[in-house]
Short mmCIF file of C-alpha atoms and ligand atoms in Angstrom, two decimals:
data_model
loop_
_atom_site.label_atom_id
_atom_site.label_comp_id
_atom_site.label_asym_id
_atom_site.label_seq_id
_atom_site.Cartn_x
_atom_site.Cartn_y
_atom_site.Cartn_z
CA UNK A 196 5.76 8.07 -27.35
CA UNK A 197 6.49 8.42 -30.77
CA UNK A 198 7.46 12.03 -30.10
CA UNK A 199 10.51 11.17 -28.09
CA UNK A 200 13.27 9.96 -29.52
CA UNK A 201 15.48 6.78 -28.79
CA UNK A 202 15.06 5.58 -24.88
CA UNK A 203 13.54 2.69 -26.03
CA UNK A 204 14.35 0.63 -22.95
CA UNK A 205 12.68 2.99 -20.74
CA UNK A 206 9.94 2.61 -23.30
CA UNK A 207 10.08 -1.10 -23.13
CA UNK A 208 10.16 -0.99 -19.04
CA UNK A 209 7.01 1.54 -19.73
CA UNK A 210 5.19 -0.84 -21.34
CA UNK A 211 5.62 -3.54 -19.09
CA UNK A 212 4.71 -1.35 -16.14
CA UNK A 213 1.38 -0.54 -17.95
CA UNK A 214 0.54 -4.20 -18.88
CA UNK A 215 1.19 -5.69 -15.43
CA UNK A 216 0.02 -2.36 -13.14
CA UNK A 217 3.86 -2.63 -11.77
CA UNK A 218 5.38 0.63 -10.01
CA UNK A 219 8.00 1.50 -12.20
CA UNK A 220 10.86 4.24 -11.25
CA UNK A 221 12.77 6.24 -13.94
CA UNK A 222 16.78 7.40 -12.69
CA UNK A 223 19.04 9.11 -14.31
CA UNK A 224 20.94 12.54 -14.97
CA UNK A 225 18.54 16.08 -15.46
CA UNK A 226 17.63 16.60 -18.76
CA UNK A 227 17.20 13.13 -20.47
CA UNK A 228 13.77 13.34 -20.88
CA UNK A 229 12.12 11.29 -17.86
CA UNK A 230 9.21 13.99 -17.08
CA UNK A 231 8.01 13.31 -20.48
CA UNK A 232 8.24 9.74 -20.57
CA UNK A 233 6.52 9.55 -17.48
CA UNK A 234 3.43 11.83 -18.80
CA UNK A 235 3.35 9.75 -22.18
CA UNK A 236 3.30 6.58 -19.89
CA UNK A 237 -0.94 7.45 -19.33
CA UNK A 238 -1.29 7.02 -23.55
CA UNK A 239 -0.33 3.33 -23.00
CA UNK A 240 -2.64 2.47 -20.61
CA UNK A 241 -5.99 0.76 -21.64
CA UNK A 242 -9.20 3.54 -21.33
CA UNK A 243 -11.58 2.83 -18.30
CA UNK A 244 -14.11 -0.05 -18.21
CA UNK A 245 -17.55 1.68 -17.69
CA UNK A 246 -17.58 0.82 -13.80
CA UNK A 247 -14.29 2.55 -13.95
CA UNK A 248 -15.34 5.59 -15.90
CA UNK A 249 -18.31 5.99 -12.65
CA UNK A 250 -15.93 5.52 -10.08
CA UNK A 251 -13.23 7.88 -10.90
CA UNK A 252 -16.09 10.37 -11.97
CA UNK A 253 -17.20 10.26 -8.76
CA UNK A 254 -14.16 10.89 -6.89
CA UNK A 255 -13.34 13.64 -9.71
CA UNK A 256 -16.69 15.23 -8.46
CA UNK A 257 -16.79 15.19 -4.83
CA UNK A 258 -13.13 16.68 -5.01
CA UNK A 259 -14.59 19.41 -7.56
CA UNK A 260 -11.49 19.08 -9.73
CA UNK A 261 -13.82 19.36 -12.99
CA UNK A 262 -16.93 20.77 -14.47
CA UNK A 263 -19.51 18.37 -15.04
CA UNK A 264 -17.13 16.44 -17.52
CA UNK A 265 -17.07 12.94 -17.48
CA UNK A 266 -13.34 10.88 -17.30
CA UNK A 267 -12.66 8.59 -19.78
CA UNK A 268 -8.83 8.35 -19.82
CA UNK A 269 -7.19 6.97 -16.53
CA UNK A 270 -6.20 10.06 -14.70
CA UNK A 271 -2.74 11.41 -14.43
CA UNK A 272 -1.65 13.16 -11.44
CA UNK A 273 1.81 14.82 -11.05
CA UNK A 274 2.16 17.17 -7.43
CA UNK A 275 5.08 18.89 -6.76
CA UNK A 276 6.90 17.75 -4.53
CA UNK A 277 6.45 20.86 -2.13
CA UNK A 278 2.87 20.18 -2.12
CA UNK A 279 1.85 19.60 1.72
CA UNK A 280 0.60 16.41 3.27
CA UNK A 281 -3.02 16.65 3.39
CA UNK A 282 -3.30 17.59 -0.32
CA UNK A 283 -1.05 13.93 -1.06
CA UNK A 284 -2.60 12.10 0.95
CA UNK A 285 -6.06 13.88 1.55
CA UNK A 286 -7.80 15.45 4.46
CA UNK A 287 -9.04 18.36 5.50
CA UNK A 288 -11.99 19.07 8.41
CA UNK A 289 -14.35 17.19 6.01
CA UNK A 290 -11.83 14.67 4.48
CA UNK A 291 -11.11 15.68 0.54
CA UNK A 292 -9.28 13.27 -1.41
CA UNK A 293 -5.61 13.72 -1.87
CA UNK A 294 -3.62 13.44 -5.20
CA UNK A 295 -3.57 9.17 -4.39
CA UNK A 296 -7.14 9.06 -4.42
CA UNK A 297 -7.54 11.57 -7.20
CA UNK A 298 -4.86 9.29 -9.52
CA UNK A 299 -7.27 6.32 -8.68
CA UNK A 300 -7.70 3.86 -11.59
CA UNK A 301 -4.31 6.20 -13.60
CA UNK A 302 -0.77 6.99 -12.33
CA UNK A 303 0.03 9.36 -10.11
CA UNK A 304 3.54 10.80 -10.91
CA UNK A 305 6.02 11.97 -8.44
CA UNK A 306 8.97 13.85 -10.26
CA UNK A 307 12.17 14.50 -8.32
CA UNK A 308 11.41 11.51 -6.05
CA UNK A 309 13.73 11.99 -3.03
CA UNK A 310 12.75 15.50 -2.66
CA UNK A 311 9.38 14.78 -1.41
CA UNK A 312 8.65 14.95 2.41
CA UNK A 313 9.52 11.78 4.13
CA UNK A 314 6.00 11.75 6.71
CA UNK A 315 4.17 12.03 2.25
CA UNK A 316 6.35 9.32 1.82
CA UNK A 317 5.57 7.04 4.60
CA UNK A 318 1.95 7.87 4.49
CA UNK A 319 1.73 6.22 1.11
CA UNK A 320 3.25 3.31 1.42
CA UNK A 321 0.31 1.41 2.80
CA UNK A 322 -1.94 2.35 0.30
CA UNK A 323 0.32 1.72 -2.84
CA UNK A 324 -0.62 -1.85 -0.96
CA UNK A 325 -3.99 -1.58 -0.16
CA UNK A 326 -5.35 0.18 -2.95
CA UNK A 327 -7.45 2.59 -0.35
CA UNK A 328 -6.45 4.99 2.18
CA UNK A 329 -7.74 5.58 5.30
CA UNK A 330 -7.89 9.29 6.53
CA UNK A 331 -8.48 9.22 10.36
CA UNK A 332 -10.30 11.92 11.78
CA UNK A 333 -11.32 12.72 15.50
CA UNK A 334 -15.01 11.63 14.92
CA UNK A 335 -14.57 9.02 12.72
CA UNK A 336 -12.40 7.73 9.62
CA UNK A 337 -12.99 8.13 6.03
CA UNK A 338 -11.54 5.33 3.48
CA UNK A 339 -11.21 6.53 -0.50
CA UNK A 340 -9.72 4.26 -3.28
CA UNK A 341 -6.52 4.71 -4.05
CA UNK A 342 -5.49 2.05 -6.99
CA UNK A 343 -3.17 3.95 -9.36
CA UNK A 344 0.02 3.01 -11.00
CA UNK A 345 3.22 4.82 -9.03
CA UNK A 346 5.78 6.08 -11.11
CA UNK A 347 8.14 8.06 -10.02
CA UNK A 348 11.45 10.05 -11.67
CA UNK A 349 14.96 10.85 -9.71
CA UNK A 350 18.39 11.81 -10.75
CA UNK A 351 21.01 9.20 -9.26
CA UNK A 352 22.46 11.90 -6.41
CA UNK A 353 21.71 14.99 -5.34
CA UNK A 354 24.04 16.74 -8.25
CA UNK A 355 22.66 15.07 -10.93
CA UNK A 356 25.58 13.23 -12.35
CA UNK A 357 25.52 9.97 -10.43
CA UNK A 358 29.48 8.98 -11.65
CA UNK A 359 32.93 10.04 -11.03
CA UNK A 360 31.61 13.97 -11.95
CA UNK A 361 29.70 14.07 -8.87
CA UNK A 362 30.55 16.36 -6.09
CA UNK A 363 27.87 15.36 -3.44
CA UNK A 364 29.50 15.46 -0.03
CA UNK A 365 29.36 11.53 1.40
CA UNK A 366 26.54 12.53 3.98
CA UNK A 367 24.70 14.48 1.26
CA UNK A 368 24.87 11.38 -0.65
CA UNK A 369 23.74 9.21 2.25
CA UNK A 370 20.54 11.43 3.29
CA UNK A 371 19.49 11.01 -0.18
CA UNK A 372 19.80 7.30 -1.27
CA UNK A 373 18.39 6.58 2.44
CA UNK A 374 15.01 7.88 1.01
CA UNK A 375 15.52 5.52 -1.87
CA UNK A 376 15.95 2.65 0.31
CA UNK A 377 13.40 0.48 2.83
CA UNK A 378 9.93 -0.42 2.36
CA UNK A 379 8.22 2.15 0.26
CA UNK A 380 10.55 1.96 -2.77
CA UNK A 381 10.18 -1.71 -1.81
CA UNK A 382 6.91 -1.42 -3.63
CA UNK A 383 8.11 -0.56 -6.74
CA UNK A 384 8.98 -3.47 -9.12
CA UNK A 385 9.93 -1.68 -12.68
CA UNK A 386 13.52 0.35 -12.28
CA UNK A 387 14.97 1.46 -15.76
CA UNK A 388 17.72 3.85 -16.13
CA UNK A 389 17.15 7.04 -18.63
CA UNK A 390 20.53 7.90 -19.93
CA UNK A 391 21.94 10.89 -22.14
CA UNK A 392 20.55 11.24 -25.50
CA UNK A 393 22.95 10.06 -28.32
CA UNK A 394 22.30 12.38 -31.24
CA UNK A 395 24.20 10.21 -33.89
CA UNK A 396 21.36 7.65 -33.51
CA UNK A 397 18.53 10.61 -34.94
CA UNK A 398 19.98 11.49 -38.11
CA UNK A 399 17.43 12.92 -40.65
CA UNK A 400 16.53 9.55 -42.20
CA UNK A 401 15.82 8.30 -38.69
CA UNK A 402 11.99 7.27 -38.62
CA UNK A 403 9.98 8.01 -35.71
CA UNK A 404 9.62 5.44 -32.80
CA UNK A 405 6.78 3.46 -32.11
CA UNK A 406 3.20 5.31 -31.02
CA UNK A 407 1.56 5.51 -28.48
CA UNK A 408 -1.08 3.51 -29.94
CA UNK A 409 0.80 0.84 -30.96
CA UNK A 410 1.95 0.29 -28.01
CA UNK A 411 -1.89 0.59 -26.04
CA UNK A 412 -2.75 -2.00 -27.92
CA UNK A 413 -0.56 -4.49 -27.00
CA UNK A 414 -0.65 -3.66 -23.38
CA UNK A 415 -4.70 -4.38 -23.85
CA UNK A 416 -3.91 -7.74 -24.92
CA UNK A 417 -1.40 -8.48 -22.46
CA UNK A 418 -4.22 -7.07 -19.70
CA UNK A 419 -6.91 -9.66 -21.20
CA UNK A 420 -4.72 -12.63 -20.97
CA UNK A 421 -3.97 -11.46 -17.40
CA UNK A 422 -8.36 -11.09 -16.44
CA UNK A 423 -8.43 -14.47 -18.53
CA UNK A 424 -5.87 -16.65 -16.62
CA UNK A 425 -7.41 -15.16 -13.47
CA UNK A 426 -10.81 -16.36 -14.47
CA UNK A 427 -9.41 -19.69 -15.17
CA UNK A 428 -8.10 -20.08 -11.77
CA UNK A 429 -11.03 -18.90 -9.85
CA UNK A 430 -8.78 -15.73 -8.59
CA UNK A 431 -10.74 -12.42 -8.95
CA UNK A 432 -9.70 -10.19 -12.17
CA UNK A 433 -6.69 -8.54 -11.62
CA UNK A 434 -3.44 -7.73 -13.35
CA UNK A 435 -0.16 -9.65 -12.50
CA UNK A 436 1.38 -7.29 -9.94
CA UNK A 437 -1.88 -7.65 -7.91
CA UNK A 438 -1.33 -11.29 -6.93
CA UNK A 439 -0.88 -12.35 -3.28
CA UNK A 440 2.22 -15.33 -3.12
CA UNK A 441 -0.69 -17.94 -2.37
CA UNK A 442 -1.95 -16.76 -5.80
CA UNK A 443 1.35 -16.98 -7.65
CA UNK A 444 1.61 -20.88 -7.18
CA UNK A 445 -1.80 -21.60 -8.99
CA UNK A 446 -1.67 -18.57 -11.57
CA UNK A 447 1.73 -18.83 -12.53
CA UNK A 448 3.31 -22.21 -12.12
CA UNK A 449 6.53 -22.59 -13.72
CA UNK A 450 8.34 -26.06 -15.08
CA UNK A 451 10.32 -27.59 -12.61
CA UNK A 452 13.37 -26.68 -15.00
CA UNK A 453 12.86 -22.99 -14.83
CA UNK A 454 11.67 -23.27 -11.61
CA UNK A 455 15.66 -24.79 -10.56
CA UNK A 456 17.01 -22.33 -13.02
CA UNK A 457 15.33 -19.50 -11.59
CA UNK A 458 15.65 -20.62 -7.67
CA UNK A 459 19.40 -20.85 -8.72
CA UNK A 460 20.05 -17.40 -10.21
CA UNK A 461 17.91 -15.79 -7.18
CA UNK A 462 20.19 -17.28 -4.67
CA UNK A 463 23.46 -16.24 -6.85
CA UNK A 464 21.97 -12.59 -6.78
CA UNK A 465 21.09 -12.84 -3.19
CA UNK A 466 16.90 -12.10 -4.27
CA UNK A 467 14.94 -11.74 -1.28
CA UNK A 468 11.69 -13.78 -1.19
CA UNK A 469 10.02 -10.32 -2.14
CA UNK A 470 12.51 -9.68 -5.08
CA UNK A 471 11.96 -13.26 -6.00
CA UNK A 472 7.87 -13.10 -6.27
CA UNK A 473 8.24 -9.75 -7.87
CA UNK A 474 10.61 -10.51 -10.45
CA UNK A 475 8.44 -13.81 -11.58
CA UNK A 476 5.42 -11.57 -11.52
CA UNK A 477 6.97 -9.37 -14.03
CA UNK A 478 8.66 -12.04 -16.03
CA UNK A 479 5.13 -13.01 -16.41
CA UNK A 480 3.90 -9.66 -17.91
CA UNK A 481 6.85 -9.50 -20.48
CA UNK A 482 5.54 -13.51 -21.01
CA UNK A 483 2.17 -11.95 -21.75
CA UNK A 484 3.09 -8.85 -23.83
CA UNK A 485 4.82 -12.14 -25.45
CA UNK A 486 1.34 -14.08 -26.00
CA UNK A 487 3.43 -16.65 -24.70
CA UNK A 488 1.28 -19.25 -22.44
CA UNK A 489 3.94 -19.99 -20.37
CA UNK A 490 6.75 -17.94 -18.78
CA UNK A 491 10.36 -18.74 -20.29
CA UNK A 492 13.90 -18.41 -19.44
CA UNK A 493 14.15 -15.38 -21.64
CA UNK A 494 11.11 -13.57 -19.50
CA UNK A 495 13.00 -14.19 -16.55
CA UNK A 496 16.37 -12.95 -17.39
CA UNK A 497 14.69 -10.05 -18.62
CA UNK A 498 12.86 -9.71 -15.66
CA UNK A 499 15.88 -9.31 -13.36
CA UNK A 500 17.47 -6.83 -15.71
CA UNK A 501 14.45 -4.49 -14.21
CA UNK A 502 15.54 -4.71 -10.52
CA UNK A 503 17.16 -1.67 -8.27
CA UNK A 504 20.63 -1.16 -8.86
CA UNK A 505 21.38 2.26 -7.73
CA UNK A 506 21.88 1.41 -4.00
ZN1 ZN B 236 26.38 13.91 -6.99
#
């Protein structure tokens, strides 16, 4: 992280994604550096519990994607986006895990977003929910994990530029932002916007950003408070974006004056019950990364700055 320079709110949206396990999507012209934001994004995340480092081993192993190594780090997976179905999703005679099961526990990475088959598209929406996938097969089904962190890169139109340069043709246009709409981009909360470079802020005195590490750390802590409050409520370990609406009420109750404040602004910005959960969910996260106990005004509003605003 330290490597790239400036972008620090696609850092900070980064960093929330990693401490919650939120989706997170990354827009904005060619060349602004979201490919390698999106590969630094796997030096944030915490390193695999033991159980973890078996599991993902496993899968590893049985798709033969390694030597006899052992995997440590949470995997990162990136397929082009001309890669066929079976070897997204998985399949095959004798069912092989596809890149979601293989980015199991990591991120799995799809760059250039809206140029990926719709039927790969569709096919992972239900896992992104269920954490597994389900490969049917004429004599039976096979199920493989599929928990992994979805982030995913796109320019703002088909050209590139996104403003008043563009010179997409209207259907053009509307083909592409109808694969950005609906219910698989529905299931990602984290949308930051990547934007040209502006040199003047690196002159040579200019220190470099934050690393990596720094940053690691304080998504660890933000995941332990997350297991913790869990615990306390007698709702199984999981991170923030994981909790079902029943779970939100007991994990993350909010004062009844932020709770007016907040009902308020979501009707003013027209949130749909979804947007609503989702956006407390991550106000919570940037509460955590915080080590606040409870969620404030301030977590909320930034919360909402994080929501889909290119369609
Ligand atoms: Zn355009």
């Amino acid at each position: 992280m330290s490597l790239i320079r400036g972008q620090e709110s696609a850092k900070r949206g980064l960093e929330i994604a990693a401490a919650g396990g939120h989706n997170i999507a990354l827009y904005g012209p060619p060349g602004t550096g979201k490919t390698m934001l999106a590969k630094a994004f796997q030096g944030i995340l915490p390193p695999l519990s033991d159980e973890e480092v078996i599991e993902v081993t496993s899968i590893h192993s049985i798709a033969r994607t390694l030597g006899n190594d052992v995997i440590v780090a949470p995997p990162f997976r990136a397929p082009h986006h001309t890669a066929s179905y079976a070897s997204i999703v998985g399949g095959g005679a004798f069912p092989r895990p596809g890149e979601i099961t293989l980015s199991h526990r990591g991120v799995l990475f799809l760059d250039e977003f809206p140029e990926f088959n719709s039927s790969v598209i569709d096919a992972l929406r239900e896992p992104l929910e269920e954490k597994r996938i389900t490969i049917a097969r004429a004599r039976g089904s096979v199920t493989f994990p599929a928990h992994c962190i979805l982030v995913i890169a796109m320019n703002p139109c088909p050209c590139g530029y996104g403003d008043d340069r563009c010179t997409c043709s209207a259907a053009r246009r509307g083909q592409y932002l109808r694969k950005i709409s609906g219910p698989f981009i529905d299931r990602i909360d984290v949308w930051v916007a990547v934007s040209k470079i502006d040199y003047d802020e690196f002159g040579v005195e200019s220190g470099r950003g934050e690393t990596s590490e720094t940053m690691a750390m304080r998504v660890e802590k933000a995941r332990s408070l997350q297991y913790h409050r869990c615990r306390e409520h007698d709702v199984k370990e999981k991170c923030n974006s994981e909790l079902g609406v029943a779970e939100l009420e007991k994990v993350i109750p909010l004062s009844p004056a932020l709770s007016s404040f907040f009902s308020a602004t979501a009707e003013r910005l027209g949130l749909s019950g979804r947007g609503y959960h989702r956006t407390l969910k991550i106000g919570r996260t940037i509460a955590d990364l915080d080590g606040k106990e409870e969620v404030g005004k301030t977590h909320i509003l930034e919360a909402l700055q994080y929501r889909q605003k290119i369609i």
